[in-house]
Amino acid sequence: DVVMTQSPLSLPVTLGQPASISCRSSQTLEHTDGITYLSWFQQRPGHSPRRLIYNVSKRDSGVPDRFSGSGSGTDFTLNISRVEAEDVGIYYCMQGTHWPPLTFGGGTKVEIK
Amino acid sequence: EVQLVESGGGLVQPGGSLRLSCVVSGFSFDIYWMSWVRQTPGEGLEWVANIKPDGSDRYYVDSVKGRFTISRDNAKNSLYLQMNSLRAEDTAVYFCGQNTGMDAWGQGTTVTVSS
């Protein structure tokens, strides 16, 4: 199984400042079809997760452009250019290249300083 | 608008059974893979199972193989998870999701396995 490792575990940020979350996979996530199936999800307190980014860098409909994804191979990053209060929550990465099983990272908790 | 609504959770004794349902709207259910993912209290997310659009292929996480069965009724836009021989470690919020990429999620239904 592919192990997804996120860091940091907790990320205190100042409103208006940037934030960055790392996600590393135990195997390369580039599929034989050429697509890298790496997604990012946001889970606000008391809510179900919501997908923000798929295929490393494609934003889902309605996701603010302050969220961006990058990376390749085994190393990926979610960036928030200027953190807003509504961005508080837990962020997860997930790989969909080598399944079953689909596997998630352990999560990064974003909070306001 | 894409919507997924789970139901069927509850309190059950170890060894018991539950059947979860997920009714969807806002997309063509019969052309999508569908998934179940669970979240244990205070913990992260774990994929449980998924099923091909026509129901001909199903996959499970090792810990539920032989105990859980995923199924679907495309005429009813509905996804199911039959859970048998439940254990305490199955206690979680269960989410249904659109596609293997979890494009959209339901609000979740809580399953508690306890005596």
PDB file of C-alpha atoms in Angstrom:
ATOM      1  CA  ASP A   1       0.000   0.000   0.000  1.00  0.00           C
ATOM      2  CA  VAL A   2       1.101   3.548  -0.698  1.00  0.00           C
ATOM      3  CA  VAL A   3       1.805   5.469   2.502  1.00  0.00           C
ATOM      4  CA  MET A   4       1.017   9.191   2.449  1.00  0.00           C
ATOM      5  CA  THR A   5       2.934  11.344   4.941  1.00  0.00           C
ATOM      6  CA  GLN A   6       1.877  14.908   5.637  1.00  0.00           C
ATOM      7  CA  SER A   7       3.742  17.654   7.441  1.00  0.00           C
ATOM      8  CA  PRO A   8       3.431  19.566   9.591  1.00  0.00           C
ATOM      9  CA  LEU A   9       0.839  17.992  11.859  1.00  0.00           C
ATOM     10  CA  SER A  10      -0.274  21.439  13.008  1.00  0.00           C
ATOM     11  CA  LEU A  11       0.146  24.765  11.260  1.00  0.00           C
ATOM     12  CA  PRO A  12      -0.581  28.005  13.151  1.00  0.00           C
ATOM     13  CA  VAL A  13      -0.813  30.877  10.679  1.00  0.00           C
ATOM     14  CA  THR A  14      -1.417  34.601  10.789  1.00  0.00           C
ATOM     15  CA  LEU A  15      -4.397  35.941   8.849  1.00  0.00           C
ATOM     16  CA  GLY A  16      -3.302  37.238   5.467  1.00  0.00           C
ATOM     17  CA  GLN A  17      -0.057  35.292   5.513  1.00  0.00           C
ATOM     18  CA  PRO A  18       0.808  32.312   3.290  1.00  0.00           C
ATOM     19  CA  ALA A  19       0.676  28.682   4.380  1.00  0.00           C
ATOM     20  CA  SER A  20       2.185  25.558   2.918  1.00  0.00           C
ATOM     21  CA  ILE A  21       1.447  21.874   3.575  1.00  0.00           C
ATOM     22  CA  SER A  22       3.644  19.014   2.403  1.00  0.00           C
ATOM     23  CA  CYS A  23       2.537  15.547   1.345  1.00  0.00           C
ATOM     24  CA  ARG A  24       4.957  12.756   0.459  1.00  0.00           C
ATOM     25  CA  SER A  25       4.108   9.348  -0.967  1.00  0.00           C
ATOM     26  CA  SER A  26       6.032   6.105  -0.539  1.00  0.00           C
ATOM     27  CA  GLN A  27       5.870   5.485  -4.294  1.00  0.00           C
ATOM     28  CA  THR A  28       5.710   7.732  -7.296  1.00  0.00           C
ATOM     29  CA  LEU A  29       2.125   8.742  -8.028  1.00  0.00           C
ATOM     30  CA  GLU A  30       2.452   9.125 -11.779  1.00  0.00           C
ATOM     31  CA  HIS A  31       0.086   6.599 -13.337  1.00  0.00           C
ATOM     32  CA  THR A  32       0.920   4.694 -16.521  1.00  0.00           C
ATOM     33  CA  ASP A  33      -1.666   6.918 -18.248  1.00  0.00           C
ATOM     34  CA  GLY A  34       0.523   9.920 -17.485  1.00  0.00           C
ATOM     35  CA  ILE A  35      -1.813  11.453 -14.900  1.00  0.00           C
ATOM     36  CA  THR A  36      -0.789  11.921 -11.275  1.00  0.00           C
ATOM     37  CA  TYR A  37      -3.803  11.172  -9.079  1.00  0.00           C
ATOM     38  CA  LEU A  38      -3.057  13.322  -6.049  1.00  0.00           C
ATOM     39  CA  SER A  39      -5.876  15.281  -4.437  1.00  0.00           C
ATOM     40  CA  TRP A  40      -6.245  17.684  -1.529  1.00  0.00           C
ATOM     41  CA  PHE A  41      -9.270  17.928   0.759  1.00  0.00           C
ATOM     42  CA  GLN A  42     -10.366  20.495   3.321  1.00  0.00           C
ATOM     43  CA  GLN A  43     -12.437  19.557   6.349  1.00  0.00           C
ATOM     44  CA  ARG A  44     -13.803  22.523   8.264  1.00  0.00           C
ATOM     45  CA  PRO A  45     -14.846  21.947  11.889  1.00  0.00           C
ATOM     46  CA  GLY A  46     -18.145  20.084  12.028  1.00  0.00           C
ATOM     47  CA  HIS A  47     -18.291  19.494   8.281  1.00  0.00           C
ATOM     48  CA  SER A  48     -17.557  16.672   5.903  1.00  0.00           C
ATOM     49  CA  PRO A  49     -14.432  16.892   3.727  1.00  0.00           C
ATOM     50  CA  ARG A  50     -14.524  18.831   0.490  1.00  0.00           C
ATOM     51  CA  ARG A  51     -12.144  18.351  -2.399  1.00  0.00           C
ATOM     52  CA  LEU A  52     -10.083  21.419  -3.292  1.00  0.00           C
ATOM     53  CA  ILE A  53      -7.505  20.129  -5.752  1.00  0.00           C
ATOM     54  CA  TYR A  54      -7.261  17.060  -7.998  1.00  0.00           C
ATOM     55  CA  ASN A  55      -4.569  15.755 -10.344  1.00  0.00           C
ATOM     56  CA  VAL A  56      -1.958  17.690  -8.316  1.00  0.00           C
ATOM     57  CA  SER A  57      -2.920  21.182  -9.406  1.00  0.00           C
ATOM     58  CA  LYS A  58      -6.470  21.395 -10.811  1.00  0.00           C
ATOM     59  CA  ARG A  59      -8.831  23.419  -8.622  1.00  0.00           C
ATOM     60  CA  ASP A  60     -12.364  22.190  -8.138  1.00  0.00           C
ATOM     61  CA  SER A  61     -15.243  24.448  -9.092  1.00  0.00           C
ATOM     62  CA  GLY A  62     -15.829  27.215  -6.557  1.00  0.00           C
ATOM     63  CA  VAL A  63     -12.451  26.853  -4.842  1.00  0.00           C
ATOM     64  CA  PRO A  64     -10.804  30.251  -4.286  1.00  0.00           C
ATOM     65  CA  ASP A  65      -7.685  30.860  -6.342  1.00  0.00           C
ATOM     66  CA  ARG A  66      -5.646  31.446  -3.183  1.00  0.00           C
ATOM     67  CA  PHE A  67      -5.440  27.636  -3.016  1.00  0.00           C
ATOM     68  CA  SER A  68      -2.904  26.012  -5.311  1.00  0.00           C
ATOM     69  CA  GLY A  69      -1.317  22.598  -5.620  1.00  0.00           C
ATOM     70  CA  SER A  70       2.043  21.601  -7.006  1.00  0.00           C
ATOM     71  CA  GLY A  71       4.531  18.772  -7.096  1.00  0.00           C
ATOM     72  CA  SER A  72       5.395  15.581  -8.913  1.00  0.00           C
ATOM     73  CA  GLY A  73       6.603  12.057  -8.314  1.00  0.00           C
ATOM     74  CA  THR A  74       6.476  11.585  -4.558  1.00  0.00           C
ATOM     75  CA  ASP A  75       6.547  15.173  -3.317  1.00  0.00           C
ATOM     76  CA  PHE A  76       3.508  17.472  -3.283  1.00  0.00           C
ATOM     77  CA  THR A  77       2.490  20.787  -1.744  1.00  0.00           C
ATOM     78  CA  LEU A  78      -0.724  22.634  -1.025  1.00  0.00           C
ATOM     79  CA  ASN A  79      -0.266  26.380  -0.795  1.00  0.00           C
ATOM     80  CA  ILE A  80      -2.634  28.998   0.541  1.00  0.00           C
ATOM     81  CA  SER A  81      -1.437  32.383  -0.659  1.00  0.00           C
ATOM     82  CA  ARG A  82      -3.187  34.474   2.024  1.00  0.00           C
ATOM     83  CA  VAL A  83      -4.936  32.632   4.813  1.00  0.00           C
ATOM     84  CA  GLU A  84      -8.464  33.703   5.687  1.00  0.00           C
ATOM     85  CA  ALA A  85     -10.477  32.817   8.790  1.00  0.00           C
ATOM     86  CA  GLU A  86     -12.664  30.392   6.804  1.00  0.00           C
ATOM     87  CA  ASP A  87      -9.579  28.319   5.924  1.00  0.00           C
ATOM     88  CA  VAL A  88      -9.334  26.919   9.464  1.00  0.00           C
ATOM     89  CA  GLY A  89      -9.668  23.152   9.442  1.00  0.00           C
ATOM     90  CA  ILE A  90      -7.842  19.940   8.654  1.00  0.00           C
ATOM     91  CA  TYR A  91      -6.308  19.333   5.242  1.00  0.00           C
ATOM     92  CA  TYR A  92      -5.721  15.869   3.802  1.00  0.00           C
ATOM     93  CA  CYS A  93      -3.941  14.610   0.737  1.00  0.00           C
ATOM     94  CA  MET A  94      -5.053  11.414  -1.018  1.00  0.00           C
ATOM     95  CA  GLN A  95      -3.558   9.256  -3.730  1.00  0.00           C
ATOM     96  CA  GLY A  96      -5.709   7.535  -6.336  1.00  0.00           C
ATOM     97  CA  THR A  97      -2.960   6.118  -8.541  1.00  0.00           C
ATOM     98  CA  HIS A  98      -2.192   2.802  -6.850  1.00  0.00           C
ATOM     99  CA  TRP A  99      -5.462   1.361  -5.637  1.00  0.00           C
ATOM    100  CA  PRO A 100      -6.911  -0.535  -3.984  1.00  0.00           C
ATOM    101  CA  PRO A 101      -6.539   0.821  -1.459  1.00  0.00           C
ATOM    102  CA  LEU A 102      -6.984   4.563  -1.924  1.00  0.00           C
ATOM    103  CA  THR A 103      -4.884   6.118   0.825  1.00  0.00           C
ATOM    104  CA  PHE A 104      -4.988   9.407   2.705  1.00  0.00           C
ATOM    105  CA  GLY A 105      -2.381  11.396   4.551  1.00  0.00           C
ATOM    106  CA  GLY A 106      -2.775  11.811   8.288  1.00  0.00           C
ATOM    107  CA  GLY A 107      -3.970  15.400   8.041  1.00  0.00           C
ATOM    108  CA  THR A 108      -2.637  18.874   8.822  1.00  0.00           C
ATOM    109  CA  LYS A 109      -4.567  21.113  11.178  1.00  0.00           C
ATOM    110  CA  VAL A 110      -4.542  24.759  10.114  1.00  0.00           C
ATOM    111  CA  GLU A 111      -5.375  27.246  12.849  1.00  0.00           C
ATOM    112  CA  ILE A 112      -5.114  30.986  13.293  1.00  0.00           C
ATOM    113  CA  LYS A 113      -2.398  32.311  15.593  1.00  0.00           C
TER     114      LYS A 113
ATOM    115  CA  GLU B   1     -26.159  20.700  -7.531  1.00  0.00           C
ATOM    116  CA  VAL B   2     -24.477  17.449  -6.582  1.00  0.00           C
ATOM    117  CA  GLN B   3     -25.903  15.979  -3.384  1.00  0.00           C
ATOM    118  CA  LEU B   4     -25.170  12.781  -1.487  1.00  0.00           C
ATOM    119  CA  VAL B   5     -27.228  11.898   1.565  1.00  0.00           C
ATOM    120  CA  GLU B   6     -26.259   8.992   3.814  1.00  0.00           C
ATOM    121  CA  SER B   7     -28.501   7.247   6.298  1.00  0.00           C
ATOM    122  CA  GLY B   8     -28.688   4.043   8.302  1.00  0.00           C
ATOM    123  CA  GLY B   9     -26.109   4.650  10.987  1.00  0.00           C
ATOM    124  CA  GLY B  10     -26.737   3.953  14.642  1.00  0.00           C
ATOM    125  CA  LEU B  11     -25.689   2.086  17.749  1.00  0.00           C
ATOM    126  CA  VAL B  12     -25.120  -1.647  17.327  1.00  0.00           C
ATOM    127  CA  GLN B  13     -23.611  -4.354  19.508  1.00  0.00           C
ATOM    128  CA  PRO B  14     -20.391  -6.103  18.528  1.00  0.00           C
ATOM    129  CA  GLY B  15     -21.200  -8.872  16.073  1.00  0.00           C
ATOM    130  CA  GLY B  16     -24.277  -7.066  14.831  1.00  0.00           C
ATOM    131  CA  SER B  17     -25.196  -5.720  11.407  1.00  0.00           C
ATOM    132  CA  LEU B  18     -26.154  -2.422   9.818  1.00  0.00           C
ATOM    133  CA  ARG B  19     -26.990  -1.340   6.282  1.00  0.00           C
ATOM    134  CA  LEU B  20     -25.955   2.136   5.220  1.00  0.00           C
ATOM    135  CA  SER B  21     -27.606   3.904   2.299  1.00  0.00           C
ATOM    136  CA  CYS B  22     -26.556   6.866   0.190  1.00  0.00           C
ATOM    137  CA  VAL B  23     -29.020   8.572  -2.144  1.00  0.00           C
ATOM    138  CA  VAL B  24     -27.517  10.875  -4.731  1.00  0.00           C
ATOM    139  CA  SER B  25     -28.771  13.614  -7.036  1.00  0.00           C
ATOM    140  CA  GLY B  26     -27.352  16.202  -9.382  1.00  0.00           C
ATOM    141  CA  PHE B  27     -25.203  13.886 -11.495  1.00  0.00           C
ATOM    142  CA  SER B  28     -25.515  10.781 -13.652  1.00  0.00           C
ATOM    143  CA  PHE B  29     -25.092   8.158 -10.942  1.00  0.00           C
ATOM    144  CA  ASP B  30     -24.928   5.229 -13.354  1.00  0.00           C
ATOM    145  CA  ILE B  31     -21.672   6.329 -15.003  1.00  0.00           C
ATOM    146  CA  TYR B  32     -19.626   6.900 -11.859  1.00  0.00           C
ATOM    147  CA  TRP B  33     -17.616   4.693  -9.566  1.00  0.00           C
ATOM    148  CA  MET B  34     -18.806   5.238  -6.010  1.00  0.00           C
ATOM    149  CA  SER B  35     -16.908   4.950  -2.744  1.00  0.00           C
ATOM    150  CA  TRP B  36     -17.320   4.632   1.012  1.00  0.00           C
ATOM    151  CA  VAL B  37     -14.774   6.320   3.301  1.00  0.00           C
ATOM    152  CA  ARG B  38     -14.838   6.356   7.101  1.00  0.00           C
ATOM    153  CA  GLN B  39     -13.437   8.640   9.757  1.00  0.00           C
ATOM    154  CA  THR B  40     -12.813   7.316  13.235  1.00  0.00           C
ATOM    155  CA  PRO B  41     -13.292   9.639  16.209  1.00  0.00           C
ATOM    156  CA  GLY B  42     -10.442  12.113  16.356  1.00  0.00           C
ATOM    157  CA  GLU B  43      -8.588  10.271  13.620  1.00  0.00           C
ATOM    158  CA  GLY B  44      -8.106  10.612   9.929  1.00  0.00           C
ATOM    159  CA  LEU B  45      -9.770   9.217   6.867  1.00  0.00           C
ATOM    160  CA  GLU B  46      -9.806   5.595   5.711  1.00  0.00           C
ATOM    161  CA  TRP B  47     -11.108   4.332   2.388  1.00  0.00           C
ATOM    162  CA  VAL B  48     -13.459   1.388   2.906  1.00  0.00           C
ATOM    163  CA  ALA B  49     -14.778   0.218  -0.455  1.00  0.00           C
ATOM    164  CA  ASN B  50     -15.713   1.204  -3.968  1.00  0.00           C
ATOM    165  CA  ILE B  51     -17.836  -0.138  -6.788  1.00  0.00           C
ATOM    166  CA  LYS B  52     -17.831   0.129 -10.556  1.00  0.00           C
ATOM    167  CA  PRO B  53     -20.712   1.937 -12.314  1.00  0.00           C
ATOM    168  CA  ASP B  54     -22.424  -1.290 -13.343  1.00  0.00           C
ATOM    169  CA  GLY B  55     -21.656  -3.026 -10.061  1.00  0.00           C
ATOM    170  CA  SER B  56     -19.476  -5.667 -11.698  1.00  0.00           C
ATOM    171  CA  ASP B  57     -16.289  -4.822  -9.761  1.00  0.00           C
ATOM    172  CA  ARG B  58     -15.952  -4.104  -6.052  1.00  0.00           C
ATOM    173  CA  TYR B  59     -12.915  -3.462  -3.903  1.00  0.00           C
ATOM    174  CA  TYR B  60     -12.465  -3.380  -0.130  1.00  0.00           C
ATOM    175  CA  VAL B  61      -9.886  -2.415   2.452  1.00  0.00           C
ATOM    176  CA  ASP B  62      -8.421  -5.587   3.980  1.00  0.00           C
ATOM    177  CA  SER B  63      -9.929  -4.958   7.423  1.00  0.00           C
ATOM    178  CA  VAL B  64     -13.528  -5.269   6.134  1.00  0.00           C
ATOM    179  CA  LYS B  65     -13.163  -7.987   3.523  1.00  0.00           C
ATOM    180  CA  GLY B  66     -15.627 -10.795   4.131  1.00  0.00           C
ATOM    181  CA  ARG B  67     -17.700  -8.651   6.502  1.00  0.00           C
ATOM    182  CA  PHE B  68     -18.818  -5.640   4.433  1.00  0.00           C
ATOM    183  CA  THR B  69     -20.544  -5.631   1.040  1.00  0.00           C
ATOM    184  CA  ILE B  70     -20.866  -2.580  -1.189  1.00  0.00           C
ATOM    185  CA  SER B  71     -23.721  -2.521  -3.691  1.00  0.00           C
ATOM    186  CA  ARG B  72     -25.762  -0.086  -5.746  1.00  0.00           C
ATOM    187  CA  ASP B  73     -29.141   0.351  -7.403  1.00  0.00           C
ATOM    188  CA  ASN B  74     -28.729   2.621 -10.389  1.00  0.00           C
ATOM    189  CA  ALA B  75     -32.502   2.852 -10.907  1.00  0.00           C
ATOM    190  CA  LYS B  76     -32.786   4.385  -7.447  1.00  0.00           C
ATOM    191  CA  ASN B  77     -29.585   6.473  -7.575  1.00  0.00           C
ATOM    192  CA  SER B  78     -28.567   4.660  -4.424  1.00  0.00           C
ATOM    193  CA  LEU B  79     -25.386   3.216  -2.949  1.00  0.00           C
ATOM    194  CA  TYR B  80     -25.329   0.771  -0.037  1.00  0.00           C
ATOM    195  CA  LEU B  81     -22.915  -0.692   2.476  1.00  0.00           C
ATOM    196  CA  GLN B  82     -23.995  -3.863   4.239  1.00  0.00           C
ATOM    197  CA  MET B  83     -21.904  -4.233   7.381  1.00  0.00           C
ATOM    198  CA  ASN B  84     -21.907  -7.583   9.207  1.00  0.00           C
ATOM    199  CA  SER B  85     -19.907  -8.937  12.142  1.00  0.00           C
ATOM    200  CA  LEU B  86     -19.293  -5.397  13.332  1.00  0.00           C
ATOM    201  CA  ARG B  87     -16.390  -4.693  15.677  1.00  0.00           C
ATOM    202  CA  ALA B  88     -15.613  -1.828  18.011  1.00  0.00           C
ATOM    203  CA  GLU B  89     -12.947  -0.641  15.595  1.00  0.00           C
ATOM    204  CA  ASP B  90     -15.630  -0.110  12.916  1.00  0.00           C
ATOM    205  CA  THR B  91     -16.987   2.786  14.984  1.00  0.00           C
ATOM    206  CA  ALA B  92     -16.725   5.810  12.700  1.00  0.00           C
ATOM    207  CA  VAL B  93     -18.530   8.358  10.595  1.00  0.00           C
ATOM    208  CA  TYR B  94     -19.154   6.791   7.192  1.00  0.00           C
ATOM    209  CA  PHE B  95     -19.161   8.992   4.092  1.00  0.00           C
ATOM    210  CA  CYS B  96     -20.229   8.063   0.603  1.00  0.00           C
ATOM    211  CA  GLY B  97     -18.317   9.694  -2.202  1.00  0.00           C
ATOM    212  CA  GLN B  98     -18.644  10.324  -5.906  1.00  0.00           C
ATOM    213  CA  ASN B  99     -15.997   8.570  -7.965  1.00  0.00           C
ATOM    214  CA  THR B 100     -12.732   6.989  -6.868  1.00  0.00           C
ATOM    215  CA  GLY B 101     -11.375  10.506  -6.477  1.00  0.00           C
ATOM    216  CA  MET B 102     -14.013  11.470  -3.901  1.00  0.00           C
ATOM    217  CA  ASP B 103     -15.129  14.370  -6.099  1.00  0.00           C
ATOM    218  CA  ALA B 104     -18.048  15.076  -3.751  1.00  0.00           C
ATOM    219  CA  TRP B 105     -18.956  13.798  -0.273  1.00  0.00           C
ATOM    220  CA  GLY B 106     -22.090  13.292   1.725  1.00  0.00           C
ATOM    221  CA  GLN B 107     -22.591  14.657   5.223  1.00  0.00           C
ATOM    222  CA  GLY B 108     -21.832  11.281   6.789  1.00  0.00           C
ATOM    223  CA  THR B 109     -23.680   8.854   9.023  1.00  0.00           C
ATOM    224  CA  THR B 110     -22.367   7.740  12.414  1.00  0.00           C
ATOM    225  CA  VAL B 111     -21.897   4.086  13.284  1.00  0.00           C
ATOM    226  CA  THR B 112     -21.170   3.174  16.894  1.00  0.00           C
ATOM    227  CA  VAL B 113     -20.312  -0.410  17.780  1.00  0.00           C
ATOM    228  CA  SER B 114     -20.545  -0.917  21.510  1.00  0.00           C
ATOM    229  CA  SER B 115     -22.138  -3.182  24.082  1.00  0.00           C
TER     230      SER B 115
END
